[in-house]
mmCIF file of C-alpha atoms and ligand atoms in Angstrom:
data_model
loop_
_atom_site.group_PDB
_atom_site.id
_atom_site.type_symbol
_atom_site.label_atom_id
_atom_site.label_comp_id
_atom_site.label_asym_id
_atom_site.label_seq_id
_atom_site.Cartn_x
_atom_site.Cartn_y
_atom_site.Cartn_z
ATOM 1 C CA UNK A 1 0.000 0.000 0.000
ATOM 2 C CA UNK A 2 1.399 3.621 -1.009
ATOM 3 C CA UNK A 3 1.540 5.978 1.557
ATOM 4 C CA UNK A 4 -1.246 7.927 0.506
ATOM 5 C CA UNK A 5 -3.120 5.040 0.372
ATOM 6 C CA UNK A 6 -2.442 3.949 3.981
ATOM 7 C CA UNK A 7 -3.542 7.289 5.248
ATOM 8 C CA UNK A 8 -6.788 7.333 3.849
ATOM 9 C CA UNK A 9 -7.358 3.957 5.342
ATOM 10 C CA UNK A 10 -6.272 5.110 8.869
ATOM 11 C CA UNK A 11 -8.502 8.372 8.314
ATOM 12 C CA UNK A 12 -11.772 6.546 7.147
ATOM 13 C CA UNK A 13 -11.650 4.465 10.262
ATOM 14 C CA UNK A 14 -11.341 7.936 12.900
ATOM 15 C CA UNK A 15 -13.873 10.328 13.888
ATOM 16 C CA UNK A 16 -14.063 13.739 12.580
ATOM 17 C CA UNK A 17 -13.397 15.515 15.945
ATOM 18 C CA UNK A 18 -9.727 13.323 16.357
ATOM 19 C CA UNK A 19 -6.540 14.952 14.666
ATOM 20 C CA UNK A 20 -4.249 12.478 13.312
ATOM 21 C CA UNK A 21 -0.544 13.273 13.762
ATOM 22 C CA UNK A 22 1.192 11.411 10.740
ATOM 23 C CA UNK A 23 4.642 11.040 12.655
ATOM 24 C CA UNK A 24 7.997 10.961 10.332
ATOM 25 C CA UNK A 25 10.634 10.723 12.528
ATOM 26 C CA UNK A 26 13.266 9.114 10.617
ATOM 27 C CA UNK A 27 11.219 9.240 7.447
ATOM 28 C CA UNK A 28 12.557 11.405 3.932
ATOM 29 C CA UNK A 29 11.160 14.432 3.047
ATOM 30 C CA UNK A 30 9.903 13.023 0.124
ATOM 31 C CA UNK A 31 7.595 10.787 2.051
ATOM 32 C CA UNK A 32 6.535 13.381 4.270
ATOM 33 C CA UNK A 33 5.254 15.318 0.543
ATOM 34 C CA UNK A 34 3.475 12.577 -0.369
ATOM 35 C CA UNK A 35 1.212 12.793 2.872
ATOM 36 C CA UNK A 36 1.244 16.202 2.544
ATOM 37 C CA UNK A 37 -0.297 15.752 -1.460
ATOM 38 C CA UNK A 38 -2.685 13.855 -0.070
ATOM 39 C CA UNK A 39 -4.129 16.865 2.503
ATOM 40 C CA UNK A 40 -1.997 15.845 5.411
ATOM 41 C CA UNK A 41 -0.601 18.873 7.524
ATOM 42 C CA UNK A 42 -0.053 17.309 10.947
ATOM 43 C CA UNK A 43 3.679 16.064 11.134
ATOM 44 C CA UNK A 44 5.134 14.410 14.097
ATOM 45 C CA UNK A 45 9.086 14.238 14.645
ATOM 46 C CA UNK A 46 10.489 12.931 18.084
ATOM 47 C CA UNK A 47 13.935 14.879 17.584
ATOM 48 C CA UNK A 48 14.421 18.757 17.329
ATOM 49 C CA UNK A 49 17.210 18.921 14.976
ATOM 50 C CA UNK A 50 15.551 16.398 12.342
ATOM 51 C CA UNK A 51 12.283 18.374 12.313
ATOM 52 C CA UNK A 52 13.809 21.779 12.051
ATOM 53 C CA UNK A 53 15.573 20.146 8.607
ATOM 54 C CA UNK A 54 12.219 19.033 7.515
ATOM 55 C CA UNK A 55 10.767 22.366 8.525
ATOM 56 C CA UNK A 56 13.134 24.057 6.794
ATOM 57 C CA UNK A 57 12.486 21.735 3.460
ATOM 58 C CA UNK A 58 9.206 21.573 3.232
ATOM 59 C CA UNK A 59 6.005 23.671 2.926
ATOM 60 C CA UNK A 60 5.097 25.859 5.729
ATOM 61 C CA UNK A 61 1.588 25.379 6.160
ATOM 62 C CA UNK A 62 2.875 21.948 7.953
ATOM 63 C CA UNK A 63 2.223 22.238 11.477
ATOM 64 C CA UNK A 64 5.480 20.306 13.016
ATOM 65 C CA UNK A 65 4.184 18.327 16.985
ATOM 66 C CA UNK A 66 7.608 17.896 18.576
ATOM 67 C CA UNK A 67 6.663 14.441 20.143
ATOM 68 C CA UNK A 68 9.863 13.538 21.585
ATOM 69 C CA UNK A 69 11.633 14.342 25.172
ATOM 70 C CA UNK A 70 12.618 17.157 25.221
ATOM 71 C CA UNK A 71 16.214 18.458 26.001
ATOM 72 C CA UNK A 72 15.793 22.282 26.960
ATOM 73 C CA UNK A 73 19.070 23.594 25.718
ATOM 74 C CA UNK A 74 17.524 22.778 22.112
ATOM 75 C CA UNK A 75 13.911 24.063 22.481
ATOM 76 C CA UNK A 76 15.398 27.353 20.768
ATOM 77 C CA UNK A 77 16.085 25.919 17.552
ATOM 78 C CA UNK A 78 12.175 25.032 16.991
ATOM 79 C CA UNK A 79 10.375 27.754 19.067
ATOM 80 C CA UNK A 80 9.731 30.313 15.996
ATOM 81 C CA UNK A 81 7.821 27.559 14.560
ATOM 82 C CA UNK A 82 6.835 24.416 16.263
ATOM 83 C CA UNK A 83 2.827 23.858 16.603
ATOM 84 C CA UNK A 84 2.645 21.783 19.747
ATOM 85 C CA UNK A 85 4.757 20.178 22.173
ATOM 86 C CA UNK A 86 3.931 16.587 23.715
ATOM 87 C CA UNK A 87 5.926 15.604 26.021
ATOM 88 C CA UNK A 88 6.708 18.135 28.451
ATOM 89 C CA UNK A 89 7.361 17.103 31.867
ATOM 90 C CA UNK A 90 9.275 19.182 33.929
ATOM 91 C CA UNK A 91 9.400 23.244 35.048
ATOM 92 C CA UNK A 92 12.897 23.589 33.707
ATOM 93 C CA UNK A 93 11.671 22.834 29.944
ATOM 94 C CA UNK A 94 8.388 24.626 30.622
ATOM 95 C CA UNK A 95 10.279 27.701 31.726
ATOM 96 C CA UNK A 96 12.891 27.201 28.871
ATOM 97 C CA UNK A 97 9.751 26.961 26.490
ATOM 98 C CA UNK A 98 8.562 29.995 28.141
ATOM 99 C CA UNK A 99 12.011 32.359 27.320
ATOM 100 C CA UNK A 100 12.138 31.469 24.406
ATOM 101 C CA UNK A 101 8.314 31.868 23.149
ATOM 102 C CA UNK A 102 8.864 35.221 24.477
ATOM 103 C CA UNK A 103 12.094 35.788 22.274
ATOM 104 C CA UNK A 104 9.635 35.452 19.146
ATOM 105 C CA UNK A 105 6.319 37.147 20.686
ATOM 106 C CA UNK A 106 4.840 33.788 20.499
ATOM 107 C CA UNK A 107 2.086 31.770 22.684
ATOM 108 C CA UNK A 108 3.863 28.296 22.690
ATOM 109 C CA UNK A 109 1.083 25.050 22.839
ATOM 110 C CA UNK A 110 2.274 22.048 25.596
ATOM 111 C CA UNK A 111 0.707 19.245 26.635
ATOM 112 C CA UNK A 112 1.774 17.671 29.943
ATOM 113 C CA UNK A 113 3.091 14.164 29.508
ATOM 114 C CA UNK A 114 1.891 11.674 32.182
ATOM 115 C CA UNK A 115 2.970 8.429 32.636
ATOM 116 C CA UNK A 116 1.071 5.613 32.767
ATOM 117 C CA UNK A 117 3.100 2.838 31.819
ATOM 118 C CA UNK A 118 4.638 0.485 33.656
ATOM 119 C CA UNK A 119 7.807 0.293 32.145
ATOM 120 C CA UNK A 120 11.027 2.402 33.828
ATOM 121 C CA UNK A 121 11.871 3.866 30.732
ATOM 122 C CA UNK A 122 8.514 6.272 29.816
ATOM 123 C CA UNK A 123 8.679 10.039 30.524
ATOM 124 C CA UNK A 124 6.069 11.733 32.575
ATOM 125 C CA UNK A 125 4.192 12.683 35.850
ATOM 126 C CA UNK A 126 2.481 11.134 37.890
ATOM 127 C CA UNK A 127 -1.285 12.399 38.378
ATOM 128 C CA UNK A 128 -0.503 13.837 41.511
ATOM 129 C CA UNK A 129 2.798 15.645 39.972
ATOM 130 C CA UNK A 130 0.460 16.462 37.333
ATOM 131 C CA UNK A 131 -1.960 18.488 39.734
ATOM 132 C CA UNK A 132 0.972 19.714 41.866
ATOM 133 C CA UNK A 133 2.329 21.404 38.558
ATOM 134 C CA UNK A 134 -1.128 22.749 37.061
ATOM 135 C CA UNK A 135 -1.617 24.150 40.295
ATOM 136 C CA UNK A 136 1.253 26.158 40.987
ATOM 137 C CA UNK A 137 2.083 29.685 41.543
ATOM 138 C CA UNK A 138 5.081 28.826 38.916
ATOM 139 C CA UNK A 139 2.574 28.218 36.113
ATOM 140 C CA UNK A 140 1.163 31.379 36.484
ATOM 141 C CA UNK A 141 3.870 33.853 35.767
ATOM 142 C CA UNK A 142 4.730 31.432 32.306
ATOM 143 C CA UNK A 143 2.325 33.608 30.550
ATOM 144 C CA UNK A 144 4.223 32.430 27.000
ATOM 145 C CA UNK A 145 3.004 28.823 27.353
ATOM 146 C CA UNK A 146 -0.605 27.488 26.972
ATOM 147 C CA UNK A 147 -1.394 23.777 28.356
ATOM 148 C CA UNK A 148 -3.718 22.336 26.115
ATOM 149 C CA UNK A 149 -4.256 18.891 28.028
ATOM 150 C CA UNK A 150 -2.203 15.537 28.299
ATOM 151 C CA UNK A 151 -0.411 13.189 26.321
ATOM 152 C CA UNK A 152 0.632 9.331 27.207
ATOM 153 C CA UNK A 153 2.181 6.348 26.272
ATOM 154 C CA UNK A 154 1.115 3.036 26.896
ATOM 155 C CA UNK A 155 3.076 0.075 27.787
ATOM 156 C CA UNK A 156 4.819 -1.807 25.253
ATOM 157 C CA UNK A 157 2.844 -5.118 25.209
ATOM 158 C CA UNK A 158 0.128 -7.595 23.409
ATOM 159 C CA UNK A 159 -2.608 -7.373 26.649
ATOM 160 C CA UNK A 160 -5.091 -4.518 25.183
ATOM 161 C CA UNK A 161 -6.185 -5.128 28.622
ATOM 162 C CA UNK A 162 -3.176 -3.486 30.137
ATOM 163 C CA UNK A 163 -3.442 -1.013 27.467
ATOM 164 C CA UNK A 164 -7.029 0.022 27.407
ATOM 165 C CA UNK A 165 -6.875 0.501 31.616
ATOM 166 C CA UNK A 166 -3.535 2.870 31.174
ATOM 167 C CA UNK A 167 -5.566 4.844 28.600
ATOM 168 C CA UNK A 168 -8.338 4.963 30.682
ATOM 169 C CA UNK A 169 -6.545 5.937 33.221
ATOM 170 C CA UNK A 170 -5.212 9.178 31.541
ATOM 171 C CA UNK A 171 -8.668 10.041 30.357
ATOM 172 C CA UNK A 172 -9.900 9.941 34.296
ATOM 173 C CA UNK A 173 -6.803 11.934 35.574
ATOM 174 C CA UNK A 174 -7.626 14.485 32.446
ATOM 175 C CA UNK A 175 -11.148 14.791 33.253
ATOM 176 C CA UNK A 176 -9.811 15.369 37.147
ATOM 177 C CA UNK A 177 -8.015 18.048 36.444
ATOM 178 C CA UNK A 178 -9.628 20.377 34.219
ATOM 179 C CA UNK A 179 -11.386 21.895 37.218
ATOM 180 C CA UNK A 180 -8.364 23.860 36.959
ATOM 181 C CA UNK A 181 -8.407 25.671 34.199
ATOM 182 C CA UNK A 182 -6.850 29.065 33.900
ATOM 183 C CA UNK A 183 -5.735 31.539 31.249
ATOM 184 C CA UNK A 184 -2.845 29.087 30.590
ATOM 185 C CA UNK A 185 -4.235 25.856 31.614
ATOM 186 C CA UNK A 186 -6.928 24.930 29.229
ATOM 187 C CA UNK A 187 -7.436 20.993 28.863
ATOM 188 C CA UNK A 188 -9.212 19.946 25.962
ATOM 189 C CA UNK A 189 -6.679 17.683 24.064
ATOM 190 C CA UNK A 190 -5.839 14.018 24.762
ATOM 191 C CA UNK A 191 -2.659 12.898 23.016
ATOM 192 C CA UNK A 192 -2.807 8.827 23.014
ATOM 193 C CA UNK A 193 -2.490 6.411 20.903
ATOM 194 C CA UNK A 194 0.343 5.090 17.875
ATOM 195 C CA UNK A 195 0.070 2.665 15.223
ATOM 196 C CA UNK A 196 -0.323 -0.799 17.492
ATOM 197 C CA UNK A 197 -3.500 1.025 19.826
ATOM 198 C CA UNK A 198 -4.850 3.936 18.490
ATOM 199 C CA UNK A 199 -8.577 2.627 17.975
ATOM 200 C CA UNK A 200 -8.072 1.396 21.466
ATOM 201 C CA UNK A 201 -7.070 4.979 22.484
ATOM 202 C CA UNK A 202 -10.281 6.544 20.597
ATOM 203 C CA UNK A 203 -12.302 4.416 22.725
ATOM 204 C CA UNK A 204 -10.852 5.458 26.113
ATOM 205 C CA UNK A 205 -11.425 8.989 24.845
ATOM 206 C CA UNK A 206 -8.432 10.306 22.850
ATOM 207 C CA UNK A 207 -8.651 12.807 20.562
ATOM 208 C CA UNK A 208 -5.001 12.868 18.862
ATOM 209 C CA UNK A 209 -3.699 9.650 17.425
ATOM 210 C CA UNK A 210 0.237 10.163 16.854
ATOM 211 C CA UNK A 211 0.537 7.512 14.162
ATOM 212 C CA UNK A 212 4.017 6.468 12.143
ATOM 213 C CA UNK A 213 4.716 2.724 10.832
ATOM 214 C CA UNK A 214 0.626 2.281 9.933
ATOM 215 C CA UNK A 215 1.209 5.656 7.402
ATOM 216 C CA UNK A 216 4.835 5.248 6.421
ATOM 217 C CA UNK A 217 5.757 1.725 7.089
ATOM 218 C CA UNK A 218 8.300 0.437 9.049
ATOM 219 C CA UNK A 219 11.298 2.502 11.103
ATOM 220 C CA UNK A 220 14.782 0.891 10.632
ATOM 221 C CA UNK A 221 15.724 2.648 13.928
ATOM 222 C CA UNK A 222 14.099 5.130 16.308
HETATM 223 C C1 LIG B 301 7.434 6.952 17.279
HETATM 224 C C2 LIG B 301 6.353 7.490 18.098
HETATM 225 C C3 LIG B 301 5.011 7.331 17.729
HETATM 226 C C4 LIG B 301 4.567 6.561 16.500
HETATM 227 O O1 LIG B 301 4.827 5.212 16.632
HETATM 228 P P1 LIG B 301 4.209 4.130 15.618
HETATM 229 O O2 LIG B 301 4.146 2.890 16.411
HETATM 230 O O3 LIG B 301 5.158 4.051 14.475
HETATM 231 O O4 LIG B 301 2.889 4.626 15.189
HETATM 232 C C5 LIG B 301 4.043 7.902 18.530
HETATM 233 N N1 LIG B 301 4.356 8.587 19.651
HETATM 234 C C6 LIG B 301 5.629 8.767 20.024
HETATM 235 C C7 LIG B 301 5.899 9.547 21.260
HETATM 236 C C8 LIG B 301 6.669 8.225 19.276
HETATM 237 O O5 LIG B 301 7.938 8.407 19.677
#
């Protein structure tokens, strides 16, 4: 199946009010321009310096989600242009994201990443970290930042069981803490789901499906 091809298919089986994030980390530019001749605009990259590259090659109505953790010493290089950023889970990257939005009189979009997989190795807070953080007197003086909701991973295995309880799980500590909302705090996107669980994810209440090998095929490397 082309990529085009495999894109329709993903988007005639989501609901209208879901955004699909086609992600291309490690991908070509040139397969990045066939998604984009097919309507896509939504590009996901997991590295900074690969996705400015691609920003800088390809049409700029793309709207670039920086997916991957985040080191803050590079959040400069995409701040003039990046759409939304997934996984932030610390104050020192929020702040960072914060200088440097001002630096180009921009409002920067975040989403808090939580964790909710088992595994050692996954980013993120925990819901009561989350809370802590959205209800700080720190987040209010980051007036360059908006928090647009959540994004999670779930754990790498074949039990949907395990899967579908760590995705409900997100959508219960996102629905717990949007009694919070504030000028810069205002939940209404769900980031969950990839390639192996993403009609899972829609289920459980996810309404941004970051989705690679399904659209582009399979990743050599990460
Ligand atoms: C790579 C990656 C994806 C996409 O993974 P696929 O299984 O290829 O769909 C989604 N989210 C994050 C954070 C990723 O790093």
């Amino acid at each position: 199946m082309s990529i085009a091809e495999s894109l329709q298919k993903i988007k005639n089986t989501i609901p209208a009010n879901v955004t699909l994030i086609a992600v291309s980390k490690t991908k070509p530019v040139s397969d990045i321009l066939e998604a984009y001749n097919a309507g896509q605009r939504a590009f996901g990259e997991n590295k900074i310096q690969e996705m400015v590259q691609k920003y800088e090659d390809l049409p700029k109505d793309i709207e670039w989600h920086m997916i991957g953790h985040l080191q803050s010493n590079k959040v400069k290089y995409m701040a003039h242009f990046v759409h939304l950023i997934h996984g932030v889970d610390s104050f020192k990257t929020l702040k960072e994201i914060n200088k440097q939005a001002i630096k180009h009189k921009r409002i920067i979009n975040c989403l808090l990443q939580i964790k909710i997989a088992r595994e050692e190795t996954k980013f993120g807070l925990s819901a009561l970290e989350a809370e802590n953080f959205i209800t700080s007197e720190e987040l209010k003086s980051l007036k360059n930042i908006h928090i647009l909701g959540f994004m999670g991973m779930a754990s790498f295995t074949d039990d949907l069981n395990i899967i579908k309880n760590e995705f409900k799980t997100l959508k219960n500590i996102f629905n717990s803490l949007k009694k919070y909302k504030s000028f810069n705090f205002t939940p209404t996107k769900l980031s969950m789901g990839m390639s192996g669980d993403y009609q899972i994810a829609i289920e459980e209440g996810s309404n941004m499906v970051r989705v690679g090998s399904a659209i582009f095929g399979e990743r050599n490397y990460n």
